[in-house]
XYZ file of N, CA, C and O in Angstrom:
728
model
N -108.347 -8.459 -86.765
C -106.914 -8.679 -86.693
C -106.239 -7.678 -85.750
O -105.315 -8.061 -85.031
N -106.695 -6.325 -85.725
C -105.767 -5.342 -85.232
C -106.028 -5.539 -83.596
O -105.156 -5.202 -82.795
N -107.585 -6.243 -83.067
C -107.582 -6.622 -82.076
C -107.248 -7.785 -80.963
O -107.516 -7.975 -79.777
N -106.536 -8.439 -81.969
C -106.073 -9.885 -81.575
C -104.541 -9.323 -81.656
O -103.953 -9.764 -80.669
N -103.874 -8.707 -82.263
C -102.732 -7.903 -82.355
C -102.465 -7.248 -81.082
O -101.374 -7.362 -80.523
N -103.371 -6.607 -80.639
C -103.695 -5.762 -79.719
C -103.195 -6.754 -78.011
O -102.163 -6.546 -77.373
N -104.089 -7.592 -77.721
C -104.324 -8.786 -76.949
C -103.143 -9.279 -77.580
O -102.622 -8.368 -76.937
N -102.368 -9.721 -78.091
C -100.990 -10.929 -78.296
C -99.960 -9.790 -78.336
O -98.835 -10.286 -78.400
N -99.932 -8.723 -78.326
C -98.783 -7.666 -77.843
C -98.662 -7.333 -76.414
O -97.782 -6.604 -75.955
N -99.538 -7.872 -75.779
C -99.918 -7.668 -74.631
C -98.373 -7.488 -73.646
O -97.883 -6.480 -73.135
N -97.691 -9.587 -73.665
C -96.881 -9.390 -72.873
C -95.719 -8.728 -73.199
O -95.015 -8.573 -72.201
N -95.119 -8.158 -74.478
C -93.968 -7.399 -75.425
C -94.165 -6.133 -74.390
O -93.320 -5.426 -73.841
N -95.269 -6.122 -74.347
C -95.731 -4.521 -73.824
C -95.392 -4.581 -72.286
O -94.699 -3.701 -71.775
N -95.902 -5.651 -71.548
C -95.568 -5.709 -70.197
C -93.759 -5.572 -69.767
O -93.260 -4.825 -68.926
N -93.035 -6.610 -70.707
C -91.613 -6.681 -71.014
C -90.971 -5.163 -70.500
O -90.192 -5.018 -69.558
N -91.527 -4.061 -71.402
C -91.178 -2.766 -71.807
C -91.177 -2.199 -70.744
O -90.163 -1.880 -70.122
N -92.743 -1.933 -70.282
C -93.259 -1.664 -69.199
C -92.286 -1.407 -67.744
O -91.962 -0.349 -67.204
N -91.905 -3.188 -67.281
C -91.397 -3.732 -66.352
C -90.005 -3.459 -66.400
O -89.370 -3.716 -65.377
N -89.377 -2.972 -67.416
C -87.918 -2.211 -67.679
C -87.861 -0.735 -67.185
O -87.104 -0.265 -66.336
N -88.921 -0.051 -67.973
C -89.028 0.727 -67.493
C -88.913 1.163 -66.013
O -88.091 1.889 -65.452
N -90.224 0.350 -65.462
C -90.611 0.627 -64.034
C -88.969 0.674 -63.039
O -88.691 1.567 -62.238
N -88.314 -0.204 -63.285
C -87.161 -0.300 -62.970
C -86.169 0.639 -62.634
O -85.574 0.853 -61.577
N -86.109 1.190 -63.823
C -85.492 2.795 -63.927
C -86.232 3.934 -62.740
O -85.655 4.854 -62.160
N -87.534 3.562 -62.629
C -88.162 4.769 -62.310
C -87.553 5.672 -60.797
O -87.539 6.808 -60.321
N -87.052 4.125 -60.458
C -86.356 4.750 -58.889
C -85.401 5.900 -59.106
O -85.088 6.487 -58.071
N -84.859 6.359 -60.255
C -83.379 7.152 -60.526
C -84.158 8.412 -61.563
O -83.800 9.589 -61.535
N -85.149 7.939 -62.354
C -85.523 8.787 -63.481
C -87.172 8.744 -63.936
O -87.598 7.840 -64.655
N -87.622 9.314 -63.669
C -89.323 9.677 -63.511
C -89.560 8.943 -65.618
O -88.632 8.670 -66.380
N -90.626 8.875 -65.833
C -91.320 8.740 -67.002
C -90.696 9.590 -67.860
O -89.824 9.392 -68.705
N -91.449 10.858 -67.411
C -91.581 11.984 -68.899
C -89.702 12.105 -68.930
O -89.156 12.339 -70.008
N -88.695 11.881 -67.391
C -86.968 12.216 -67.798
C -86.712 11.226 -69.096
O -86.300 11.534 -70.215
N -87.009 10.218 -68.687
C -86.538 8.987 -69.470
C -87.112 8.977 -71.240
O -86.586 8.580 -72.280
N -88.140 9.482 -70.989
C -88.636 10.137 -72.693
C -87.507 11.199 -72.702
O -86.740 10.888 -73.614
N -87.150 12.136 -72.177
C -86.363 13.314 -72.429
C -84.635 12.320 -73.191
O -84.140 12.053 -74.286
N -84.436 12.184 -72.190
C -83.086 11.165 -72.224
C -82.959 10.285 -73.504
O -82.050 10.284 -74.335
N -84.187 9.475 -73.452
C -84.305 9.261 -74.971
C -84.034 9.778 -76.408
O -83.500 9.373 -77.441
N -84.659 10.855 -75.957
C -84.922 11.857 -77.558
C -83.593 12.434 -77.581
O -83.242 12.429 -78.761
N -82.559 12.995 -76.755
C -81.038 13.610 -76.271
C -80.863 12.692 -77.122
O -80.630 13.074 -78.269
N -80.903 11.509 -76.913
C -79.993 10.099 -76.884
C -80.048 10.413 -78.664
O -79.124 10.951 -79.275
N -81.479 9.892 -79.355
C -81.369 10.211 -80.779
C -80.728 11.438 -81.763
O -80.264 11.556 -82.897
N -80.956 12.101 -80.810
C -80.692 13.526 -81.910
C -79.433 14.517 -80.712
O -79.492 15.719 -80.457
N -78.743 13.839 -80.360
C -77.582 14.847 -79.894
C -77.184 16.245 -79.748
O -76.164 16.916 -79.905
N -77.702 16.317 -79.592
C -76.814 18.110 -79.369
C -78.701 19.361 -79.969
O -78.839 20.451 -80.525
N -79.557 18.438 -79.477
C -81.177 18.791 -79.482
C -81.328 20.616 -78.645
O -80.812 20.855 -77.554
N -81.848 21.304 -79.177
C -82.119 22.339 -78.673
C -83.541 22.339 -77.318
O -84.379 21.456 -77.137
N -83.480 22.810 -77.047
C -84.686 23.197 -75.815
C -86.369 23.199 -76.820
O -87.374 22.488 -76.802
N -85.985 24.241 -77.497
C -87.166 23.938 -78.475
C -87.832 22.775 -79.273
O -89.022 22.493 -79.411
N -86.793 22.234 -79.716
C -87.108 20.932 -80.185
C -86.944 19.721 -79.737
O -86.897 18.777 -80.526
N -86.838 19.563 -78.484
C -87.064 18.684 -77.164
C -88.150 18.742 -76.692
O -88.758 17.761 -76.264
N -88.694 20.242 -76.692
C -89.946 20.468 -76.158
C -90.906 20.206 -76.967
O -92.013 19.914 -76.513
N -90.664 20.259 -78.348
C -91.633 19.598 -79.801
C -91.796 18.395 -79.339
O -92.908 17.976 -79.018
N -90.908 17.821 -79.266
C -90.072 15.693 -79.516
C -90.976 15.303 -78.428
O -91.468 14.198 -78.657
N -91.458 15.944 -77.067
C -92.071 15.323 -76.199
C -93.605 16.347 -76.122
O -94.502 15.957 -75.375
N -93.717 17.106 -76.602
C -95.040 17.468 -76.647
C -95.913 18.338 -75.357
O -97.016 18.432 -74.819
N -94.514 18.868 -75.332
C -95.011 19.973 -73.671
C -94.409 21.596 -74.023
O -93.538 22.087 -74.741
N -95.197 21.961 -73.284
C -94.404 23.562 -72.722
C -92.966 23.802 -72.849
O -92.355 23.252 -71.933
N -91.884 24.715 -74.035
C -91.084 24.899 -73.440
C -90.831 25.558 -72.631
O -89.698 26.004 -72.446
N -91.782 25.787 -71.961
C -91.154 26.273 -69.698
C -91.484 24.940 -69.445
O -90.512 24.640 -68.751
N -92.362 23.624 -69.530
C -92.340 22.601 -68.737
C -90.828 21.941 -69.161
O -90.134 21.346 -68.337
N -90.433 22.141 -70.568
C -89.116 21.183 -71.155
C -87.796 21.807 -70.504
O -86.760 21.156 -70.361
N -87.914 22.819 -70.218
C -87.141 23.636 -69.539
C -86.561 23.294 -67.959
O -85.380 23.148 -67.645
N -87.876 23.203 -66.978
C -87.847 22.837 -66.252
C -87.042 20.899 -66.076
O -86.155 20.533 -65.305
N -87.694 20.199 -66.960
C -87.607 19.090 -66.936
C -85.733 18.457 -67.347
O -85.235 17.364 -67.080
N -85.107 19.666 -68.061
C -84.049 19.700 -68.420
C -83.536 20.135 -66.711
O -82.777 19.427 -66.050
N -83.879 20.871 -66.435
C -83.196 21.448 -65.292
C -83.136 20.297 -64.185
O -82.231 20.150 -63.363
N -84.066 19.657 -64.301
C -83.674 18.078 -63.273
C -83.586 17.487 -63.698
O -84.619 16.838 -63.533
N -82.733 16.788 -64.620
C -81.822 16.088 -65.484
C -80.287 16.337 -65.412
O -79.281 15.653 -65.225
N -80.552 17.487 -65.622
C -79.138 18.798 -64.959
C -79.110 18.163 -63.633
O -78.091 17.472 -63.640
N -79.447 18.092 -62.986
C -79.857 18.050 -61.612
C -79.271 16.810 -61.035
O -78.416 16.888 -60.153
N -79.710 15.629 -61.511
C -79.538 14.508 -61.482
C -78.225 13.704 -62.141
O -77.916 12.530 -61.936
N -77.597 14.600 -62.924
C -76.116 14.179 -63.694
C -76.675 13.683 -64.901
O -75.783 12.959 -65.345
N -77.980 13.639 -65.980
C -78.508 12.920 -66.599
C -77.988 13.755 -67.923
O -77.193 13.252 -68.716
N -78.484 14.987 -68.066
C -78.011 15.935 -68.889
C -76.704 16.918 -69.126
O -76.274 17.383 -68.070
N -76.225 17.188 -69.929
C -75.439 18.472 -69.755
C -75.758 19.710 -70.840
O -75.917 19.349 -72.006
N -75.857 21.031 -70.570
C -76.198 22.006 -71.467
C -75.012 22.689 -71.983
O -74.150 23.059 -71.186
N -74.854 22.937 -73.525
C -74.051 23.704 -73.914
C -74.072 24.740 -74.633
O -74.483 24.243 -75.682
N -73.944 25.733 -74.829
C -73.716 26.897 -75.401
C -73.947 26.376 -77.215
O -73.136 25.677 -77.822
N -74.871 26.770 -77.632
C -74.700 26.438 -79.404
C -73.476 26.845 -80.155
O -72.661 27.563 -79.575
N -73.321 26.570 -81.041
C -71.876 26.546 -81.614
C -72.333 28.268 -82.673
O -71.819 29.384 -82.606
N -73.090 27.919 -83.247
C -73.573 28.911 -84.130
C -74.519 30.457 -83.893
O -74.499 31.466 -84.597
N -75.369 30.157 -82.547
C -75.929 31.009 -81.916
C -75.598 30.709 -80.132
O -75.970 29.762 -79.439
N -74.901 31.718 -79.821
C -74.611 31.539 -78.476
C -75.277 31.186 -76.866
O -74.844 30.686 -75.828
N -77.094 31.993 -77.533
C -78.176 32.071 -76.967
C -78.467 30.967 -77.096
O -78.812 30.614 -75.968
N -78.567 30.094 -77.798
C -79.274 28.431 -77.713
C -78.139 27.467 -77.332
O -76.924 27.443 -77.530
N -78.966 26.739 -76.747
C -78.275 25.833 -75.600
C -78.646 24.303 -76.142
O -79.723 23.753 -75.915
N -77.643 23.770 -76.838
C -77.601 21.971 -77.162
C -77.547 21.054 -75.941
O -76.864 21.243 -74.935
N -78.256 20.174 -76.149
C -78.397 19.002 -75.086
C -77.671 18.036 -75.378
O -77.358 17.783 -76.541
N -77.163 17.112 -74.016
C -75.936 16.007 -74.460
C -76.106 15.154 -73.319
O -76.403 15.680 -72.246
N -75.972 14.031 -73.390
C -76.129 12.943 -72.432
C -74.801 12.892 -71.869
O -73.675 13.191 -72.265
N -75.422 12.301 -70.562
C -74.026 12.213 -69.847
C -73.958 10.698 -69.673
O -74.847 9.859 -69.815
N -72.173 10.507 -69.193
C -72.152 8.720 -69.242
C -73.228 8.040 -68.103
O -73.786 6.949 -68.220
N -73.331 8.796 -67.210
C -74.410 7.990 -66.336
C -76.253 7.790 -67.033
O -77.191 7.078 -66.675
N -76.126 8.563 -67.872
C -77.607 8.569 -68.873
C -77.508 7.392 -69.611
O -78.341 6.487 -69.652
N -76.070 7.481 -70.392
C -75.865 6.475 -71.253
C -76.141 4.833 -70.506
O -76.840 3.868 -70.814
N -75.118 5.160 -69.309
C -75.434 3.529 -68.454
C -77.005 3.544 -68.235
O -77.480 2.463 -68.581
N -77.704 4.198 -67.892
C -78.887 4.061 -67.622
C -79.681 2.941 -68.896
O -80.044 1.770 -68.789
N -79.735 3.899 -70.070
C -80.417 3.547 -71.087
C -79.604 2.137 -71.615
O -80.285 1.416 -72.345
N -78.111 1.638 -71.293
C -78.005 0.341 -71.399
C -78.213 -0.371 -70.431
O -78.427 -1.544 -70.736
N -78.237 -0.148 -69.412
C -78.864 -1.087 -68.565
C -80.688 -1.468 -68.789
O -81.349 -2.503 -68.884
N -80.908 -0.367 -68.797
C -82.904 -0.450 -69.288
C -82.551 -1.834 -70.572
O -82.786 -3.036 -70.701
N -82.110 -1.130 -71.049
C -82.209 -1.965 -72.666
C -81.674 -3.786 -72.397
O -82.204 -4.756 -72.938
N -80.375 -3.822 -71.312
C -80.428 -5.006 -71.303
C -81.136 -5.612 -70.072
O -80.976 -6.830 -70.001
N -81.705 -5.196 -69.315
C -82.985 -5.480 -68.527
C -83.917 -6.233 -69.310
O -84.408 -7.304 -68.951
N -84.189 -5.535 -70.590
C -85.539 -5.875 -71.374
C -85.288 -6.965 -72.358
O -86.155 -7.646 -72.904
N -83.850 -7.058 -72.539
C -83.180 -7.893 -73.657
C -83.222 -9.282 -72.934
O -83.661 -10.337 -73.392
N -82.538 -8.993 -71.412
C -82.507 -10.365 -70.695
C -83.959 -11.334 -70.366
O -84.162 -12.548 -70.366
N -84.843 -10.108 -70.088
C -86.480 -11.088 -70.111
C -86.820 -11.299 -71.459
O -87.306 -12.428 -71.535
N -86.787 -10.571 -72.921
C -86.928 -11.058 -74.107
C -86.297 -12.441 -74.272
O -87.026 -13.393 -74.551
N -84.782 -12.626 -74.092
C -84.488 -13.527 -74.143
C -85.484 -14.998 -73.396
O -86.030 -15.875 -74.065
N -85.482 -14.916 -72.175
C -85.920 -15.987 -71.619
C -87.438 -15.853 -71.782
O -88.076 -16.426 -70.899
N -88.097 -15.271 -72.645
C -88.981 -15.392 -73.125
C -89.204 -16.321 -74.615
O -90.201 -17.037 -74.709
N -88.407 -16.258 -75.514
C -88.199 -16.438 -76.619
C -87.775 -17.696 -76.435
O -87.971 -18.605 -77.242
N -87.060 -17.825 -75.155
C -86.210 -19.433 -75.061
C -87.459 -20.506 -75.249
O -87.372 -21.544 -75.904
N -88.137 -20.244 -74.845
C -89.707 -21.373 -74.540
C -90.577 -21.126 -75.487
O -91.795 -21.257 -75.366
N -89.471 -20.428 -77.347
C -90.726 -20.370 -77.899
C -90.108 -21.551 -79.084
O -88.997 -21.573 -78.555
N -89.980 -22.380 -80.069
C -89.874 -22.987 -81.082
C -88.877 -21.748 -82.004
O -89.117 -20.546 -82.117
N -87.735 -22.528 -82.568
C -86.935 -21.699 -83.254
C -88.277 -21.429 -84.408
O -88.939 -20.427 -84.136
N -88.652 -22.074 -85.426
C -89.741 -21.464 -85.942
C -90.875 -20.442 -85.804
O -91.411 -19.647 -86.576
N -91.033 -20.794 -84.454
C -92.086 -19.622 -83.842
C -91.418 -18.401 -83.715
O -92.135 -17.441 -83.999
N -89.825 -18.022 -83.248
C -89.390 -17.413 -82.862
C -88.948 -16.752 -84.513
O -89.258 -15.571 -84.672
N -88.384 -17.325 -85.483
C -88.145 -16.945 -87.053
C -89.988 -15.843 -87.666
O -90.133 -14.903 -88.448
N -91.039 -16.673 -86.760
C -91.926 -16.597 -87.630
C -92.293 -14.847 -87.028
O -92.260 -14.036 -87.953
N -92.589 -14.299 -85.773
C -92.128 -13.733 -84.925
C -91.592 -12.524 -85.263
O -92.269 -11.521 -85.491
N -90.068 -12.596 -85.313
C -89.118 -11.845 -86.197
C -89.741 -11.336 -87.455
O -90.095 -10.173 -87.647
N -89.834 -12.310 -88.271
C -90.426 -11.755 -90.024
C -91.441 -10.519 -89.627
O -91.355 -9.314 -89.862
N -92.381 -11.251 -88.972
C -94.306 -10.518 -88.760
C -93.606 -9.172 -88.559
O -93.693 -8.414 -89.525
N -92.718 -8.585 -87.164
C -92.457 -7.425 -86.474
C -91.586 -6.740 -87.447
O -91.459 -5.515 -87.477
N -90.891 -7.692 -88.372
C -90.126 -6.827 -89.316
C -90.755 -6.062 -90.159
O -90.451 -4.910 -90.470
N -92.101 -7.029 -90.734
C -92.779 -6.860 -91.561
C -93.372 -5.340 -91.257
O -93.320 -4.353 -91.991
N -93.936 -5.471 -89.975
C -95.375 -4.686 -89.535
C -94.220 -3.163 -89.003
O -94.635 -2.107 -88.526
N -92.918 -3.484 -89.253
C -92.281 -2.417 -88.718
C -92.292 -1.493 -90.533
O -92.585 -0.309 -90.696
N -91.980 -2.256 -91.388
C -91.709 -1.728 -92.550
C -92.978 -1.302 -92.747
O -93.022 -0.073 -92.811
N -93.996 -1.817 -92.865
C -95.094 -0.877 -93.354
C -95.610 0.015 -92.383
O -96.502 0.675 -92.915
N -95.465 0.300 -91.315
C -95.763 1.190 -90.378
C -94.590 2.204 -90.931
O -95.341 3.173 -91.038
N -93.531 2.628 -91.289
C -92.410 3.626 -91.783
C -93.160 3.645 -93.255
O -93.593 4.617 -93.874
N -93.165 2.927 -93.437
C -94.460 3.449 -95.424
C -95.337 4.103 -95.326
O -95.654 5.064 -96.027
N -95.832 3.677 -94.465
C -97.462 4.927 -93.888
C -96.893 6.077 -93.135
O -97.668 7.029 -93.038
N -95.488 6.249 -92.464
C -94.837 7.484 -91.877
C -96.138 7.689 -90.721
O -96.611 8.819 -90.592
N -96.631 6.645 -89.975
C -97.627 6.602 -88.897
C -96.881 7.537 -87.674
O -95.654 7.530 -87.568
N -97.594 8.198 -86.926
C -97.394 8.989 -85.364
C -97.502 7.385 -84.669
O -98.332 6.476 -84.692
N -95.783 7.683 -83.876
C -96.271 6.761 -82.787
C -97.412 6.892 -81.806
O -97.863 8.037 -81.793
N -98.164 5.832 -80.766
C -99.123 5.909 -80.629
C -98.746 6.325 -78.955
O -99.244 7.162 -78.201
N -97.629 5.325 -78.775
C -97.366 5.107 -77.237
C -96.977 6.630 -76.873
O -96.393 7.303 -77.721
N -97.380 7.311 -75.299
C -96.391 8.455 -75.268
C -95.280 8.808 -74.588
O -94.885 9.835 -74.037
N -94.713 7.294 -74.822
C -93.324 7.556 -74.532
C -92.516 7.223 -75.531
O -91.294 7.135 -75.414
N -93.183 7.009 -76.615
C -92.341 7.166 -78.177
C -92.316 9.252 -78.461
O -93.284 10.008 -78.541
N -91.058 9.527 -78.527
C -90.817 10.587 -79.061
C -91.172 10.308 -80.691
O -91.034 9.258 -81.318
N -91.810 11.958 -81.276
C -91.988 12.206 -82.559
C -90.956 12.427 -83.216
O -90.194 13.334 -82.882
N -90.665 11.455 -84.539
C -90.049 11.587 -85.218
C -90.143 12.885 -86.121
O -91.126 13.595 -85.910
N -89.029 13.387 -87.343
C -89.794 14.252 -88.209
C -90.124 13.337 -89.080
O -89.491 12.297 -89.264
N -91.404 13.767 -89.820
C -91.618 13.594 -90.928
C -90.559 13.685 -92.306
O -90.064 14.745 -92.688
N -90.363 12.574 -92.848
C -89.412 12.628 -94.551
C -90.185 13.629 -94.937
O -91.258 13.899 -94.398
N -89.645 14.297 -95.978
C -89.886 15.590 -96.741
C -89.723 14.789 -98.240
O -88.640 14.387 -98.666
N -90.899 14.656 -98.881
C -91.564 13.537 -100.279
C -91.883 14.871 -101.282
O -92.560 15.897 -101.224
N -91.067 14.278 -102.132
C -91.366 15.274 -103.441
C -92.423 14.789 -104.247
O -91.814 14.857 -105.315
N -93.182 14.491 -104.460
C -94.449 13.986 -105.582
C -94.053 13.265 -106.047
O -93.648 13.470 -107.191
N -93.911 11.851 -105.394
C -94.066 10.737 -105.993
C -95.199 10.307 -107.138
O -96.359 10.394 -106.734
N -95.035 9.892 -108.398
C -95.907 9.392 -109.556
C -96.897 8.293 -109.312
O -98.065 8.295 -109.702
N -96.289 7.338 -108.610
C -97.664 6.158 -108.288
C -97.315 5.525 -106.628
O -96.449 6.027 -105.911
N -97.900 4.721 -106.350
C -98.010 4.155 -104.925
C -96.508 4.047 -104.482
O -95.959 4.693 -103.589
N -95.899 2.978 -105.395
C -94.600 1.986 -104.981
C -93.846 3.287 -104.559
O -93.370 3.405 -103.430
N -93.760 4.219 -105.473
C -92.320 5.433 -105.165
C -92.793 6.092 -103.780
O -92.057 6.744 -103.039
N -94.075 5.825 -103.571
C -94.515 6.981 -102.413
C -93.515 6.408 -100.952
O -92.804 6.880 -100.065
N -93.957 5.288 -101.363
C -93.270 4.169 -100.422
C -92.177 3.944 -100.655
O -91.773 3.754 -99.508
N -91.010 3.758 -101.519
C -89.763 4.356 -101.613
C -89.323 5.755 -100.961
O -88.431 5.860 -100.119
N -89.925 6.592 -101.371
C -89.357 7.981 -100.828
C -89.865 8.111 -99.615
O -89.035 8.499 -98.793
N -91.125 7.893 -99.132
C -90.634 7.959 -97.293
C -89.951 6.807 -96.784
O -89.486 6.995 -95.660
N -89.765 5.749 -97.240
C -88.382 4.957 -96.461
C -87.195 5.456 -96.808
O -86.175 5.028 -96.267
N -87.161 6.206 -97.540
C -85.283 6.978 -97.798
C -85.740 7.723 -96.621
O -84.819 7.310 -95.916
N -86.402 8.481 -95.825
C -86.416 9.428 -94.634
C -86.002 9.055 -93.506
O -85.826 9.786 -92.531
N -85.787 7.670 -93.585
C -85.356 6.759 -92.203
C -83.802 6.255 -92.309
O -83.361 5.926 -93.410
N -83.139 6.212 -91.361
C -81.763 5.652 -91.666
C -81.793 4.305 -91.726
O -82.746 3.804 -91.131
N -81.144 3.657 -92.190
C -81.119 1.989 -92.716
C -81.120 1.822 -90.736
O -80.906 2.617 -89.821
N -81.431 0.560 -90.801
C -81.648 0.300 -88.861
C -82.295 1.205 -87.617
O -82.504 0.708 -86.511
N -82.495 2.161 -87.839
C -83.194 3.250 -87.520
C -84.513 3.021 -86.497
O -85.646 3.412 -86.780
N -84.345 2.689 -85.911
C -85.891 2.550 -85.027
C -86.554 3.098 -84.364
O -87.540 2.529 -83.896
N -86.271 4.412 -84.066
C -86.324 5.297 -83.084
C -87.805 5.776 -83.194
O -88.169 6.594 -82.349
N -88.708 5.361 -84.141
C -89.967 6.125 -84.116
C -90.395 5.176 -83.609
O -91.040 5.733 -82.721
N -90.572 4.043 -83.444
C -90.919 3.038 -82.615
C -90.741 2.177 -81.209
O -91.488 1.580 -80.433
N -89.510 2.417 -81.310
C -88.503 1.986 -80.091
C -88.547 3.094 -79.057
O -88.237 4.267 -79.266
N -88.972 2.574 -77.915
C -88.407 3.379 -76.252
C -86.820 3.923 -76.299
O -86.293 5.031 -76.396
N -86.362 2.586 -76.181
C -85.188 2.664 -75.999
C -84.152 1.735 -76.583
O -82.959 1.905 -76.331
């Protein structure tokens, strides 16, 4: 199953891909992971940007600095410690990441058009499905341009069902971000 999964995700994946690539003329790979993770968690420190993508903070550093560079980022002074510096998207980041998104929305669409409203219902359910139990298992995304989520913090759940209750309270209701690019 997980290999026929594998092979029939194929073109979802190309979709993504081909959005991406798009962007790339304005914003390299690893920016657009950066931009991303800003995007989720607002006002993100250097340190934990540099966690979220899994590099050097001298490489996250750097990588902030051409972002800076590019109008993508802006750095601010922490509110609480003066020495740490919060990250914040700028409106041209923001257009970026809606344009990516409806790039990918507009070929989803005319993809979906040529599929059977049933096929397309049936579709929906499966990804809903396979999204909910992938947040039950609190799985590492695989792709690496999915930024790491944190881990829910689970107090000793008594049997299976609660385990699985209490790491879906760790996620915000609609929440997709451990899965989702963008």
């Amino acid at each position: 199953m997980a290999a026929e999964l594998d092979t029939a995700a194929g073109a979802l994946l190309t979709v993504w891909d081909g959005a991406r690539e798009r962007t790339a003329n304005r914003i390299s790979t690893a920016q657009l992971r950066a931009v991303m993770l800003v995007e989720r968690h607002d006002g993100i420190n250097l340190r934990r940007l540099a966690t979220g993508l899994d590099m050097l903070l001298s490489s996250a550093s750097r990588l902030c600095d051409r972002l800076v560079a590019a109008g993508m980022l802006e750095r601010e002074p922490g509110r609480a410690d003066r020495r740490e510096i919060s990250l914040h998207l700028t409106a041209e980041a923001r257009r970026l990441l809606a344009e990516l998104r409806d790039d990918r929305r507009q070929h989803l669409a005319a993809i979906l058009a040529d599929m059977t409203p049933e096929a397309r219902e049936a579709l929906l359910r499966g990804l809903r499905a396979f999204d909910e139990a992938a947040r039950a298992r609190v799985v590492r995304p695989v792709s690496p341009l999915v930024p790491q989520a944190e881990p829910p913090r689970v107090e000793q759940p008594t049997d299976g069902r609660e385990a699985v209750e209490a790491a879906s309270r760790g996620w915000a209701a609609g929440d997709a971000s451990v899965f989702r690019t963008a």
